[in-house]
Structure formats: C-alpha cells, structure tokens
Short mmCIF file of C-alpha atoms and ligand atoms in Angstrom, two decimals:
data_model
loop_
_atom_site.label_atom_id
_atom_site.label_comp_id
_atom_site.label_asym_id
_atom_site.label_seq_id
_atom_site.Cartn_x
_atom_site.Cartn_y
_atom_site.Cartn_z
CA MET A 299 -2.24 2.97 20.05
CA ASN A 300 -2.05 0.32 22.80
CA LYS A 301 -3.78 -2.99 22.34
CA GLU A 302 -4.02 -4.93 25.48
CA ASP A 303 -6.09 -7.91 24.41
CA LEU A 304 -5.52 -10.83 22.20
CA TYR A 305 -8.23 -11.99 19.89
CA ILE A 306 -9.19 -15.69 20.74
CA ASP A 307 -12.42 -17.55 20.03
CA GLY A 308 -14.28 -14.64 18.90
CA LYS A 309 -13.52 -12.50 21.92
CA TRP A 310 -11.05 -9.79 22.95
CA THR A 311 -9.42 -11.62 25.63
CA PRO A 312 -7.22 -9.66 28.41
CA ARG A 313 -3.45 -10.49 28.01
CA GLN A 314 -1.70 -12.57 30.53
CA GLY A 315 1.88 -11.86 29.36
CA PRO A 316 3.85 -8.55 29.07
CA GLN A 317 3.37 -5.69 26.60
CA THR A 318 5.91 -4.89 23.76
CA ASP A 319 6.17 -1.43 22.31
CA VAL A 320 5.95 -0.55 18.65
CA PHE A 321 7.99 2.18 17.17
CA SER A 322 7.79 4.62 14.33
CA PRO A 323 10.59 4.27 11.84
CA VAL A 324 10.22 7.81 10.81
CA THR A 325 10.37 9.60 14.22
CA ARG A 326 11.97 6.68 16.21
CA ALA A 327 9.18 7.46 18.82
CA ARG A 328 7.04 4.83 20.60
CA VAL A 329 3.72 4.70 18.81
CA GLY A 330 1.97 1.84 20.68
CA SER A 331 2.21 -1.55 22.17
CA VAL A 332 0.71 -4.98 21.85
CA PRO A 333 0.78 -8.10 24.06
CA GLU A 334 3.11 -11.07 23.89
CA ALA A 335 1.09 -13.97 23.88
CA THR A 336 1.79 -16.76 26.49
CA ALA A 337 2.17 -20.45 25.74
CA GLY A 338 -1.43 -20.93 27.26
CA GLU A 339 -2.81 -18.18 25.06
CA VAL A 340 -1.28 -19.76 21.91
CA GLU A 341 -2.81 -23.10 22.96
CA ALA A 342 -6.22 -21.48 23.57
CA ALA A 343 -6.07 -19.85 20.08
CA VAL A 344 -5.29 -23.26 18.35
CA GLN A 345 -7.98 -25.00 20.27
CA ALA A 346 -10.40 -22.32 19.31
CA ALA A 347 -9.58 -22.88 15.70
CA ALA A 348 -9.68 -26.58 15.95
CA ALA A 349 -13.22 -26.46 17.47
CA ALA A 350 -14.43 -23.99 14.95
CA PHE A 351 -13.25 -26.02 12.07
CA PRO A 352 -15.86 -28.64 11.39
CA SER A 353 -18.74 -26.09 11.25
CA TRP A 354 -16.78 -23.51 9.35
CA ALA A 355 -15.65 -26.20 6.87
CA ALA A 356 -19.30 -27.26 6.48
CA THR A 357 -20.51 -23.66 5.93
CA PRO A 358 -21.50 -23.09 2.21
CA ALA A 359 -18.75 -21.51 0.24
CA GLU A 360 -21.24 -18.75 -0.81
CA GLU A 361 -21.69 -17.82 2.91
CA ARG A 362 -17.90 -17.82 3.48
CA ALA A 363 -17.59 -15.60 0.54
CA ALA A 364 -20.26 -13.15 1.76
CA LEU A 365 -18.40 -12.70 5.05
CA LEU A 366 -15.24 -11.92 3.26
CA ASN A 367 -17.05 -9.24 1.10
CA ARG A 368 -18.53 -7.91 4.45
CA LEU A 369 -14.89 -7.89 5.77
CA ALA A 370 -13.86 -5.83 2.63
CA ASP A 371 -16.76 -3.38 3.09
CA LEU A 372 -15.51 -2.65 6.67
CA LEU A 373 -11.83 -2.32 5.59
CA GLU A 374 -13.06 0.22 2.83
CA GLU A 375 -15.19 2.17 5.60
CA ARG A 376 -11.94 2.20 7.80
CA ARG A 377 -9.67 2.94 5.05
CA GLU A 378 -8.35 6.21 6.72
CA LEU A 379 -7.74 4.33 10.05
CA PHE A 380 -5.67 1.61 8.04
CA ILE A 381 -3.74 4.31 6.25
CA ASP A 382 -2.79 6.09 9.57
CA VAL A 383 -1.90 2.87 11.22
CA ILE A 384 0.29 1.52 8.30
CA MET A 385 1.86 4.88 7.95
CA MET A 386 2.60 4.95 11.68
CA GLU A 387 4.27 1.61 12.14
CA LEU A 388 5.73 1.08 8.63
CA GLY A 389 6.60 4.58 7.98
CA ALA A 390 5.81 4.45 4.36
CA PRO A 391 4.53 7.63 2.69
CA ARG A 392 0.84 8.30 2.24
CA GLN A 393 0.52 8.07 -1.50
CA LEU A 394 2.12 4.64 -1.47
CA VAL A 395 0.11 3.40 1.58
CA GLU A 396 -3.22 4.36 -0.25
CA ARG A 397 -2.21 3.20 -3.66
CA VAL A 398 -0.73 -0.22 -2.75
CA HIS A 399 -0.87 -1.08 0.95
CA VAL A 400 -4.63 -0.58 1.35
CA ALA A 401 -6.01 -0.74 -2.24
CA LEU A 402 -4.21 -4.33 -2.76
CA PRO A 403 -5.73 -6.10 0.16
CA LEU A 404 -9.16 -4.84 -0.74
CA ALA A 405 -8.75 -6.27 -4.30
CA VAL A 406 -7.40 -9.51 -2.94
CA LEU A 407 -10.45 -9.85 -0.52
CA ARG A 408 -13.06 -9.23 -3.13
CA SER A 409 -11.28 -11.40 -5.76
CA THR A 410 -10.93 -14.26 -3.25
CA ALA A 411 -14.54 -13.95 -2.33
CA ARG A 412 -15.48 -14.29 -6.13
CA LEU A 413 -13.16 -17.11 -6.68
CA ALA A 414 -14.58 -19.09 -3.62
CA ARG A 415 -18.16 -18.59 -5.01
CA ASN A 416 -17.15 -19.88 -8.46
CA PHE A 417 -14.70 -22.54 -7.38
CA GLU A 418 -15.49 -26.28 -8.29
CA PHE A 419 -15.26 -27.97 -4.87
CA GLU A 420 -16.33 -31.20 -6.48
CA GLU A 421 -15.37 -32.95 -9.77
CA THR A 422 -15.58 -36.29 -11.33
CA ALA A 423 -12.95 -38.44 -12.97
CA GLY A 424 -13.92 -42.01 -14.18
CA ASN A 425 -15.66 -43.70 -11.20
CA SER A 426 -14.40 -41.20 -8.77
CA THR A 427 -15.79 -38.08 -7.26
CA ILE A 428 -12.92 -35.72 -6.21
CA TYR A 429 -13.76 -33.37 -3.42
CA ARG A 430 -11.68 -30.50 -2.32
CA GLU A 431 -11.77 -30.04 1.33
CA PRO A 432 -10.10 -27.42 3.65
CA ILE A 433 -6.86 -28.66 5.17
CA GLY A 434 -7.88 -27.67 8.70
CA VAL A 435 -6.21 -25.34 11.21
CA VAL A 436 -3.87 -22.80 9.42
CA ALA A 437 -1.15 -20.82 11.20
CA ALA A 438 -0.36 -17.59 9.21
CA ILE A 439 3.00 -16.04 10.04
CA THR A 440 3.60 -12.81 8.42
CA PRO A 441 6.42 -10.35 7.76
CA TRP A 442 6.41 -6.49 8.41
CA ASN A 443 6.88 -5.32 4.96
CA TYR A 444 3.31 -5.02 3.65
CA PRO A 445 1.42 -5.33 6.90
CA LEU A 446 -2.04 -5.66 5.74
CA HIS A 447 -1.42 -7.39 2.47
CA GLN A 448 0.62 -10.16 3.90
CA VAL A 449 -2.16 -10.84 6.41
CA THR A 450 -5.03 -10.63 3.86
CA ALA A 451 -3.23 -12.73 1.26
CA LYS A 452 -3.10 -15.62 3.65
CA ILE A 453 -6.22 -15.35 5.82
CA ALA A 454 -8.67 -14.41 2.92
CA PRO A 455 -8.07 -17.67 0.93
CA ALA A 456 -7.66 -19.77 4.02
CA LEU A 457 -11.05 -18.67 5.39
CA ALA A 458 -12.60 -18.80 1.81
CA ALA A 459 -11.32 -22.44 1.64
CA GLY A 460 -13.12 -23.23 4.85
CA CYS A 461 -9.90 -23.40 6.97
CA THR A 462 -9.70 -21.77 10.49
CA THR A 463 -6.83 -19.56 11.32
CA VAL A 464 -4.31 -18.36 13.90
CA LEU A 465 -2.47 -15.34 12.93
CA LYS A 466 0.99 -14.40 14.16
CA PRO A 467 1.91 -11.08 12.76
CA ALA A 468 5.37 -9.46 12.58
CA GLU A 469 6.61 -7.92 15.81
CA LEU A 470 7.51 -4.72 14.13
CA THR A 471 4.15 -4.10 12.56
CA PRO A 472 1.43 -5.77 14.75
CA LEU A 473 -0.96 -2.80 15.07
CA THR A 474 -2.24 -3.19 11.49
CA ALA A 475 -2.88 -6.91 12.30
CA TYR A 476 -4.92 -5.79 15.33
CA THR A 477 -6.94 -3.18 13.35
CA PHE A 478 -7.63 -6.08 10.82
CA ALA A 479 -8.69 -8.31 13.66
CA GLU A 480 -11.22 -5.65 14.83
CA ALA A 481 -12.70 -5.75 11.30
CA VAL A 482 -12.92 -9.41 11.13
CA HIS A 483 -14.64 -9.45 14.58
CA ASP A 484 -17.23 -6.65 13.49
CA ALA A 485 -17.82 -8.59 10.21
CA GLY A 486 -19.36 -11.38 12.30
CA PHE A 487 -17.26 -14.42 11.40
CA PRO A 488 -18.13 -17.33 13.65
CA ALA A 489 -16.06 -17.52 16.90
CA GLY A 490 -12.72 -19.29 16.51
CA VAL A 491 -12.41 -19.13 12.69
CA PHE A 492 -9.75 -16.27 13.04
CA ASN A 493 -7.42 -15.82 16.12
CA LEU A 494 -4.79 -13.35 16.65
CA VAL A 495 -1.70 -14.04 18.83
CA SER A 496 1.22 -11.52 18.76
CA GLY A 497 4.77 -11.68 20.07
CA PRO A 498 8.18 -12.97 19.10
CA GLY A 499 8.44 -15.30 16.28
CA SER A 500 11.02 -17.56 17.95
CA VAL A 501 8.32 -18.37 20.63
CA ILE A 502 4.87 -17.84 19.13
CA GLY A 503 5.78 -18.82 15.52
CA GLU A 504 7.68 -21.81 16.83
CA ALA A 505 4.76 -23.03 19.05
CA LEU A 506 2.46 -22.84 16.05
CA SER A 507 4.89 -24.58 13.68
CA LEU A 508 5.31 -27.42 16.13
CA HIS A 509 1.60 -27.74 17.36
CA PRO A 510 0.16 -31.15 16.49
CA GLN A 511 -3.33 -29.52 15.89
CA VAL A 512 -2.02 -26.97 13.29
CA ASP A 513 -2.45 -28.71 9.89
CA MET A 514 -0.68 -26.17 7.85
CA VAL A 515 1.75 -23.33 8.29
CA SER A 516 1.56 -20.30 5.74
CA PHE A 517 4.69 -18.44 6.13
CA THR A 518 6.16 -15.31 4.60
CA GLY A 519 9.64 -13.94 5.55
CA SER A 520 13.29 -14.67 5.45
CA GLY A 521 14.80 -17.83 4.13
CA THR A 522 16.55 -18.39 7.40
CA VAL A 523 13.36 -18.46 9.44
CA GLY A 524 11.54 -20.30 6.48
CA ARG A 525 14.09 -23.10 6.80
CA ILE A 526 13.21 -23.17 10.74
CA VAL A 527 9.53 -23.29 10.07
CA ALA A 528 9.79 -26.12 7.57
CA ARG A 529 11.96 -28.04 10.03
CA ASP A 530 9.62 -27.55 13.04
CA ALA A 531 6.69 -28.40 10.98
CA ALA A 532 8.24 -31.49 9.57
CA GLY A 533 7.68 -33.43 12.95
CA THR A 534 3.87 -33.49 12.36
CA ILE A 535 4.10 -33.62 8.41
CA LYS A 536 2.34 -30.28 8.21
CA ARG A 537 1.90 -28.72 4.85
CA VAL A 538 4.17 -25.74 4.64
CA ALA A 539 3.77 -22.81 2.20
CA LEU A 540 6.83 -20.58 2.07
CA GLU A 541 7.04 -17.17 0.45
CA LEU A 542 10.74 -16.20 0.96
CA GLY A 543 13.24 -13.82 -0.68
CA GLY A 544 14.14 -12.75 -4.18
CA LYS A 545 16.69 -11.20 -6.29
CA SER A 546 14.68 -10.62 -9.27
CA ALA A 547 16.02 -9.30 -12.66
CA SER A 548 14.68 -6.76 -15.08
CA LEU A 549 16.09 -7.82 -18.42
CA ILE A 550 16.26 -5.16 -21.20
CA ALA A 551 16.86 -6.63 -24.53
CA ASP A 552 19.25 -5.28 -27.19
CA ASP A 553 16.34 -4.06 -29.39
CA VAL A 554 14.94 -1.57 -26.71
CA ASP A 555 15.91 2.08 -27.62
CA GLY A 556 14.88 5.60 -27.32
CA ASP A 557 11.73 6.40 -25.40
CA PHE A 558 11.11 2.68 -24.95
CA LEU A 559 14.46 2.39 -23.23
CA ALA A 560 13.86 5.30 -21.00
CA ALA A 561 10.42 3.81 -19.90
CA ALA A 562 12.00 0.40 -19.28
CA VAL A 563 14.79 1.97 -17.13
CA THR A 564 12.53 4.43 -15.42
CA ALA A 565 9.89 1.61 -14.38
CA SER A 566 12.83 -0.69 -13.31
CA VAL A 567 14.23 1.90 -11.04
CA ALA A 568 10.74 2.48 -9.57
CA ASN A 569 10.21 -1.17 -9.15
CA ALA A 570 13.47 -1.60 -7.34
CA PHE A 571 12.61 1.25 -4.91
CA LEU A 572 9.08 0.28 -4.38
CA ASN A 573 8.26 0.44 -0.63
CA SER A 574 11.95 1.53 -0.02
CA GLY A 575 13.11 -1.54 -1.68
CA GLN A 576 11.53 -3.63 1.23
CA THR A 577 9.59 -5.84 -1.38
CA CYS A 578 10.52 -9.46 -1.85
CA SER A 579 9.54 -9.40 -5.44
CA ALA A 580 11.45 -6.08 -6.33
CA TRP A 581 13.64 -6.22 -9.46
CA THR A 582 16.77 -5.41 -7.72
CA ARG A 583 19.18 -6.29 -10.66
CA LEU A 584 18.86 -4.46 -14.07
CA LEU A 585 20.40 -6.34 -16.93
CA VAL A 586 21.38 -4.22 -19.75
CA PRO A 587 23.38 -4.77 -23.01
CA ALA A 588 27.03 -3.57 -22.40
CA SER A 589 26.66 -1.37 -25.40
CA LYS A 590 23.92 0.65 -23.78
CA TYR A 591 25.43 1.00 -20.38
CA GLY A 592 26.28 4.79 -20.71
CA GLU A 593 22.74 5.71 -21.79
CA VAL A 594 21.17 3.46 -19.13
CA LYS A 595 23.47 4.92 -16.41
CA ALA A 596 22.14 8.56 -17.20
CA LEU A 597 18.40 7.31 -17.50
CA ALA A 598 18.69 5.59 -14.17
CA ALA A 599 20.26 8.38 -12.38
CA ALA A 600 17.56 10.64 -13.61
CA ALA A 601 14.88 8.21 -12.54
CA ALA A 602 16.37 7.88 -9.10
CA ARG A 603 16.42 11.65 -8.48
CA LYS A 604 12.61 11.49 -8.38
CA PHE A 605 12.82 9.35 -5.14
CA VAL A 606 13.38 11.73 -2.01
CA PRO A 607 13.75 10.13 1.46
CA GLY A 608 11.39 11.57 3.91
CA GLN A 609 9.09 12.86 1.14
CA ASN A 610 8.05 10.07 -1.34
CA LEU A 611 10.47 7.39 -0.03
CA GLY A 612 10.05 6.01 3.41
CA PRO A 613 12.72 4.88 5.87
CA MET A 614 13.88 1.25 6.55
CA ILE A 615 11.80 -0.50 8.97
CA SER A 616 14.22 -0.50 11.78
CA GLU A 617 17.74 0.61 12.69
CA ARG A 618 18.87 -2.93 12.35
CA GLN A 619 17.55 -3.05 8.84
CA ARG A 620 19.18 0.17 7.88
CA GLU A 621 22.51 -1.08 9.17
CA ARG A 622 22.17 -4.15 7.10
CA VAL A 623 21.46 -2.33 3.95
CA ARG A 624 24.30 0.03 4.69
CA GLU A 625 26.71 -2.83 5.12
CA PHE A 626 25.73 -4.08 1.72
CA MET A 627 26.39 -0.70 0.20
CA ALA A 628 29.71 -0.33 1.98
CA GLN A 629 30.77 -3.77 0.74
CA ALA A 630 29.81 -2.88 -2.78
CA GLU A 631 31.67 0.36 -2.68
CA ALA A 632 34.73 -1.46 -1.33
CA GLU A 633 34.52 -3.97 -4.28
CA GLY A 634 34.82 -0.85 -6.49
CA PHE A 635 31.46 -0.85 -8.24
CA GLU A 636 30.61 2.35 -9.71
CA THR A 637 28.15 4.57 -7.65
CA ILE A 638 25.56 5.80 -10.19
CA THR A 639 23.75 7.63 -7.55
CA GLY A 640 23.21 7.63 -3.70
CA GLY A 641 25.63 5.49 -1.80
CA THR A 642 26.87 5.51 1.82
CA GLY A 643 28.34 9.00 1.48
CA ALA A 644 25.16 10.62 0.35
CA ASP A 645 23.06 12.85 2.82
CA ILE A 646 20.04 11.30 4.61
CA PRO A 647 17.47 12.79 6.60
CA GLU A 648 18.56 13.06 10.37
CA THR A 649 15.28 11.49 11.84
CA GLY A 650 14.13 8.13 10.87
CA TRP A 651 15.88 5.01 9.41
CA TYR A 652 16.50 6.40 6.03
CA VAL A 653 19.03 5.35 3.34
CA GLN A 654 19.71 7.11 0.16
CA PRO A 655 18.14 5.52 -2.97
CA THR A 656 21.23 3.86 -4.54
CA ILE A 657 22.25 2.56 -7.84
CA TYR A 658 25.54 0.73 -8.50
CA GLY A 659 26.85 0.11 -12.01
CA LYS A 660 28.83 -2.61 -13.66
CA VAL A 661 28.07 -4.85 -10.71
CA LEU A 662 29.62 -8.41 -11.17
CA PRO A 663 26.80 -10.96 -11.39
CA GLY A 664 28.53 -13.20 -8.61
CA SER A 665 29.04 -10.41 -6.11
CA THR A 666 27.42 -10.47 -2.85
CA LEU A 667 25.31 -7.43 -3.94
CA ALA A 668 24.02 -9.25 -6.96
CA GLN A 669 23.32 -12.53 -5.15
CA GLU A 670 21.88 -11.55 -1.81
CA GLU A 671 18.54 -9.89 -0.93
CA VAL A 672 19.29 -6.41 0.43
CA PHE A 673 15.71 -5.28 1.18
CA GLY A 674 16.49 -1.58 0.76
CA PRO A 675 16.48 0.83 -2.14
CA VAL A 676 19.52 -0.49 -3.77
CA LEU A 677 19.57 -1.50 -7.43
CA SER A 678 22.64 -3.20 -9.33
CA VAL A 679 23.03 -2.54 -13.00
CA ILE A 680 24.74 -5.51 -14.66
CA THR A 681 25.77 -5.57 -18.22
CA TYR A 682 25.74 -8.61 -20.60
CA GLN A 683 27.22 -9.30 -24.12
CA ASP A 684 24.46 -11.52 -25.67
CA GLU A 685 21.07 -12.80 -24.67
CA ASP A 686 22.24 -16.33 -23.64
CA GLU A 687 24.48 -14.53 -21.06
CA ALA A 688 21.75 -12.33 -19.93
CA VAL A 689 19.43 -15.28 -19.12
CA GLU A 690 22.33 -17.12 -17.42
CA ILE A 691 22.82 -14.05 -15.11
CA ALA A 692 19.02 -13.68 -14.72
CA ASN A 693 18.76 -17.38 -13.55
CA GLY A 694 22.11 -17.28 -11.75
CA THR A 695 20.91 -16.88 -8.12
CA VAL A 696 19.26 -19.19 -5.55
CA PHE A 697 16.15 -17.17 -5.98
CA GLY A 698 13.32 -17.12 -8.59
CA LEU A 699 10.53 -15.01 -7.41
CA SER A 700 9.75 -12.29 -10.13
CA GLY A 701 11.21 -10.57 -12.88
CA ALA A 702 10.67 -8.32 -16.13
CA VAL A 703 11.49 -8.60 -19.76
CA TRP A 704 11.67 -5.65 -22.09
CA ALA A 705 11.81 -6.24 -25.70
CA ALA A 706 10.40 -4.57 -28.96
CA ASP A 707 8.80 -7.73 -30.16
CA ASP A 708 6.21 -9.62 -28.09
CA SER A 709 7.14 -13.09 -29.33
CA HIS A 710 10.79 -12.20 -28.55
CA ALA A 711 9.81 -11.10 -25.05
CA THR A 712 7.69 -14.06 -24.45
CA ALA A 713 10.56 -16.39 -25.57
CA LEU A 714 12.76 -14.69 -22.99
CA ALA A 715 10.21 -14.78 -20.23
CA LYS A 716 9.91 -18.55 -20.68
CA ARG A 717 13.67 -19.03 -20.28
CA LEU A 718 13.53 -17.28 -16.82
CA ARG A 719 13.17 -19.70 -13.86
CA THR A 720 10.90 -17.51 -11.79
CA GLY A 721 7.30 -17.32 -10.54
CA GLN A 722 6.39 -14.24 -12.27
CA VAL A 723 7.56 -12.12 -15.12
CA ASP A 724 6.19 -8.82 -16.32
CA ILE A 725 6.52 -8.09 -20.19
CA ASN A 726 6.99 -4.31 -21.30
CA GLY A 727 5.48 -3.07 -18.06
CA GLY A 728 2.68 -5.55 -17.74
CA ARG A 729 0.27 -4.43 -14.91
CA TYR A 730 0.08 -6.08 -11.46
CA ASN A 731 -2.60 -8.67 -11.38
CA PRO A 732 -3.94 -9.71 -7.98
CA LEU A 733 -5.41 -12.93 -9.56
CA ALA A 734 -2.06 -14.23 -10.78
CA PRO A 735 -0.35 -16.79 -8.58
CA PHE A 736 2.43 -15.25 -6.68
CA GLY A 737 5.45 -17.20 -5.27
CA GLY A 738 8.73 -18.54 -6.19
CA PHE A 739 10.99 -21.13 -7.96
CA LYS A 740 14.14 -22.40 -6.16
CA GLN A 741 14.88 -20.87 -2.70
CA SER A 742 12.17 -18.28 -3.06
CA GLY A 743 9.80 -20.71 -1.52
CA ASN A 744 7.13 -23.18 -2.48
CA GLY A 745 3.43 -22.84 -3.04
CA ARG A 746 1.54 -19.82 -4.43
CA GLU A 747 -0.51 -17.11 -2.87
CA LEU A 748 -3.32 -15.17 -4.60
CA GLY A 749 -5.71 -16.26 -7.41
CA LYS A 750 -6.99 -19.81 -7.85
CA ALA A 751 -3.66 -21.29 -6.94
CA GLY A 752 -3.72 -19.26 -3.65
CA LEU A 753 -7.11 -20.69 -2.76
CA GLU A 754 -6.09 -24.22 -3.69
CA GLU A 755 -3.16 -24.01 -1.43
CA PHE A 756 -5.41 -24.54 1.52
CA LEU A 757 -7.35 -27.43 0.01
CA GLU A 758 -6.95 -31.25 0.28
CA PHE A 759 -8.09 -33.75 -2.21
CA LYS A 760 -10.59 -36.52 -1.20
CA ALA A 761 -11.32 -39.13 -3.86
CA VAL A 762 -14.51 -41.26 -3.53
CA GLN A 763 -15.01 -44.32 -5.71
CA ARG A 764 -18.34 -45.97 -6.66
P1 LIG B 2211 11.12 -10.37 8.29
O1 LIG B 2211 12.35 -9.75 8.78
O2 LIG B 2211 10.95 -10.04 6.88
O3 LIG B 2211 9.90 -10.10 9.08
P2 LIG B 2211 11.54 -12.94 9.39
O4 LIG B 2211 11.81 -14.18 8.74
O5 LIG B 2211 12.48 -12.40 10.35
O6 LIG B 2211 11.23 -11.82 8.18
O7 LIG B 2211 10.12 -12.91 10.10
C1 LIG B 2211 8.92 -13.31 9.49
C2 LIG B 2211 7.90 -13.87 10.49
O8 LIG B 2211 8.48 -15.02 11.17
C3 LIG B 2211 7.72 -12.77 11.56
O9 LIG B 2211 6.36 -12.96 12.06
C4 LIG B 2211 8.49 -13.49 12.75
O10 LIG B 2211 8.07 -13.08 14.01
C5 LIG B 2211 8.39 -14.82 12.45
N1 LIG B 2211 9.42 -15.83 13.22
C6 LIG B 2211 10.67 -15.39 13.57
N2 LIG B 2211 11.28 -16.51 13.93
C7 LIG B 2211 10.44 -17.51 13.98
C8 LIG B 2211 10.57 -19.09 14.19
N3 LIG B 2211 11.50 -19.48 14.76
N4 LIG B 2211 9.55 -19.87 13.97
C9 LIG B 2211 8.33 -19.21 13.33
N5 LIG B 2211 8.26 -17.94 13.08
C10 LIG B 2211 9.26 -17.13 13.35
#
C-alpha cells in the first residue's frame, strides 16, 4: 500500500519529498510507504487550516456533527479495509482489531457528534454572556499503538468544536491515517479543515509545535517527546494537551476471595496484556495482599496461558521496542524477581517482534520494573501488608493515568478509588466508557480526551458584558 500524496487543503497533493517505508511487525516485510512532508508542505497545510478556520468556526455545530456522522458511516462501510490496514502495520490479531481498534473510533465519532449537537456553546452568568469558541488551528500528533483511535480521539472533537486540524501521524503506522484521510475527503468536509502531513516527528512535529499559526498541539506519546513539544510550544504560548505514559495499578482488596479473586486476577492480566501491553492505560502493576500471593500467582499463571504470541497476542511494533521490553525483563530477572510465567528465556515465534507474555512476582515497588512504563506484555505482581500501604504503592510512581479497584463492598471500593491519584479507576471490572474523560494526573499528562471534557479541550471562553 503506497501512498504518494499528502492531503492538503482538501486535495491529494503530489509529494515533494522522499518516501518512507512501512513494515509489518509480524512478517518484518515492507508493506507500504508514505511521503515525508517537506517544510513547504507543512507550511501549506498550516496555511490551509488557518484559511479554513473562520468559516468552519462559523458553521453551525449541527452541520459539523452531521459531517462527523457521515465520516462514521464511511468508516463503517470501510470496516474491512481499516481492519486489514491496522492488522498490516500494527500486527495486532484480527479479533482485537475488530473489537477495539475499529469499534472504539466509531463509538467516539458518533458520541462526539451527539455531544457537539447538544453542547451549550453559550451561557449566561450575571451580566455576562459566555461564549465557547474554537481555539483555532490544532496540530494533532499521534503515536502508533492505536493508529485509528488516537487519530479519531483528537480529530473528531477538534472538528466538532469548530477547529481546523493538521494531523501528523506516527511514522510506524501512517497507513491507517491515510485511510482515515481518504474517508474524511469522501465525507465532504470543507477544504482545509483537515490536513495530513506524515514524516519524522523530530522534523514535522517540531515544525508544527513551533508554528505561530498553530494555536494548540494535542499530543499523545512518550513523556520525553511530550516535554519537547511543550517546550517548543511555549514560545508562542500555545495550548498543549499531553497524553503521556502510565504505570497503572490494579488493587485487589483483602476481602476479595474465591471466584471473585479469580475474576479480578484474570481481568487484570488481560488488561496488562491488551494490545500486547502497548497501551498507556494498561494496569501493569497488580497489587495483592501478601497473604494471598500464592493463590494469585497460580491464578495469574493460568490467565496468562490463554495469551499465545502469534495467535491471539500480537508482536511489539518494532525491533527497537522489542529490545526495550526485553531489557526491562532482563533487568527484572537480574534483580531476582520471581518469574511467574514467560520471561526472557521462554520460546517466542521466530518471525515477528514477539515477546512472551510475562508476569514477575514479589516485585519491589521502587524497582525500575515497577516504576517505568515498559509498553510490552509484562505484569508486575506486588504484595502489600495493609490498605494504606497498597494506596501508597499505587500512588508511588510519577504517573497517574488509570487503575482498578476490586473490593467486595461498593462503598469500600469507592473509598479506595477516591484515594488513587489517577485519571480513571474501574471498580470491579467496570466497563470502558467512551464518554468518560481520559487523561492523567501528574506526569501522565494534562488535559482530557473523550466525552464532554474532550470537546471542551478545543474551546476558548469569551465573556461579553452588557
Ligand atoms: P511513541 O513511541 O509512542 O510513538 P513518541 O513520543 O516517540 O511515542 O512519538 C509520538 C509522536 O510524536 C509520533 O508521531 C512522533 O513522530 C512524534 N514526535 C517525535 N519527536 C517529536 C518532536 N520532537 N516534536 C513533535 N513530535 C514528535
């Protein structure tokens, strides 16, 4: 799948720069290529977005919402194409791609359209009318782990709010973004409201973060790059929304026993291994009472056996990522943590950037493994003596993105959830909600995506007094 044109000002524009290859993490073969945008093309994309802004901002929210629904219809019609493209460049197994990678963006598009239609863009306070107005040109910089969702979670609310957009997708999974751009084009959005420029983040992403006509950068990715984006954006006082890493805890209370304990452990393992652990909100630490360690160990090992690399568990996105994950594993083993399952010595499929799903036990809360984001299918089981210690461990990282609490009594679970310094908590397997604000406390980022908060992220206040 070779894409030779950039999408600028409502047109597919023949590239001026070189092409970059895209590879399958399953076969390691080249599967396509996309252009590296030049400085001139980035400039043209920003100019197109700036020129399109006044009339898009003035378009009734109802009409913007109708176009988002039209886009959702097209994504649905092209479901099989999106499944193929995501499987090809991300390497995730089909079932996961259908259930999460494609289904979630559809839900987000439709719920964002509904929110925009019902949103109060105007309210009164005393002698003021307060208008909520779109912030302007938004640069969306996305990572590779959920190639369609990451794009949709930024572009849908930005467009719904009346902003115009320039998308810079991840280098490793740009083909999904091109397939998305084709759908945007066919949906009939006005020229310039959405533009796509691909290429290296350090060049294209930097140009967008520095650009005086970009009003906001919405970034998802690593903390390292998030800091660079925030610094680059500071020169022109842009709004910056950052969705960064996590080291979320699943906290099992002492009163969880029997089948309930089995369900809690099984769900926690599945969450840690979701998308091969390449999920920023993954519960990568499982906090259990020391007295239940033996039981948890057996349950966790049994749950992990259901994940088979090459069958229902995809590879790491790249050789580099695989090496990184294996370094974390090697260090954990050198530190003497118990290998409950998997580990560096376990067999892995020959082709593809696979690692064995791995669980380490009795991991020390302050260790590298328990503090840093691994971004692979590696779970740390940590024991605690009492609940205060459990909460302290849960909150004892620089992150605060997500988490889980398991407890027999709902008010006990709620009390525990309230003590966690994190953007989301699921109680006793609470279902994923695309309307819930998603984002982090502390170094997991600032701002929120999805739901009403995700829409408001792209709005300014204007107070008018009479
Ligand atoms: P990940 O490894 O999860 O993709 P990164 O933080 O490396 O996380 O990348 C996230 C996004 O940021 C990618 O689209 C990448 O191209 C882009 N990026 C990388 N470096 C920069 C930079 N200096 N400025 C802006 N964006 C960048």
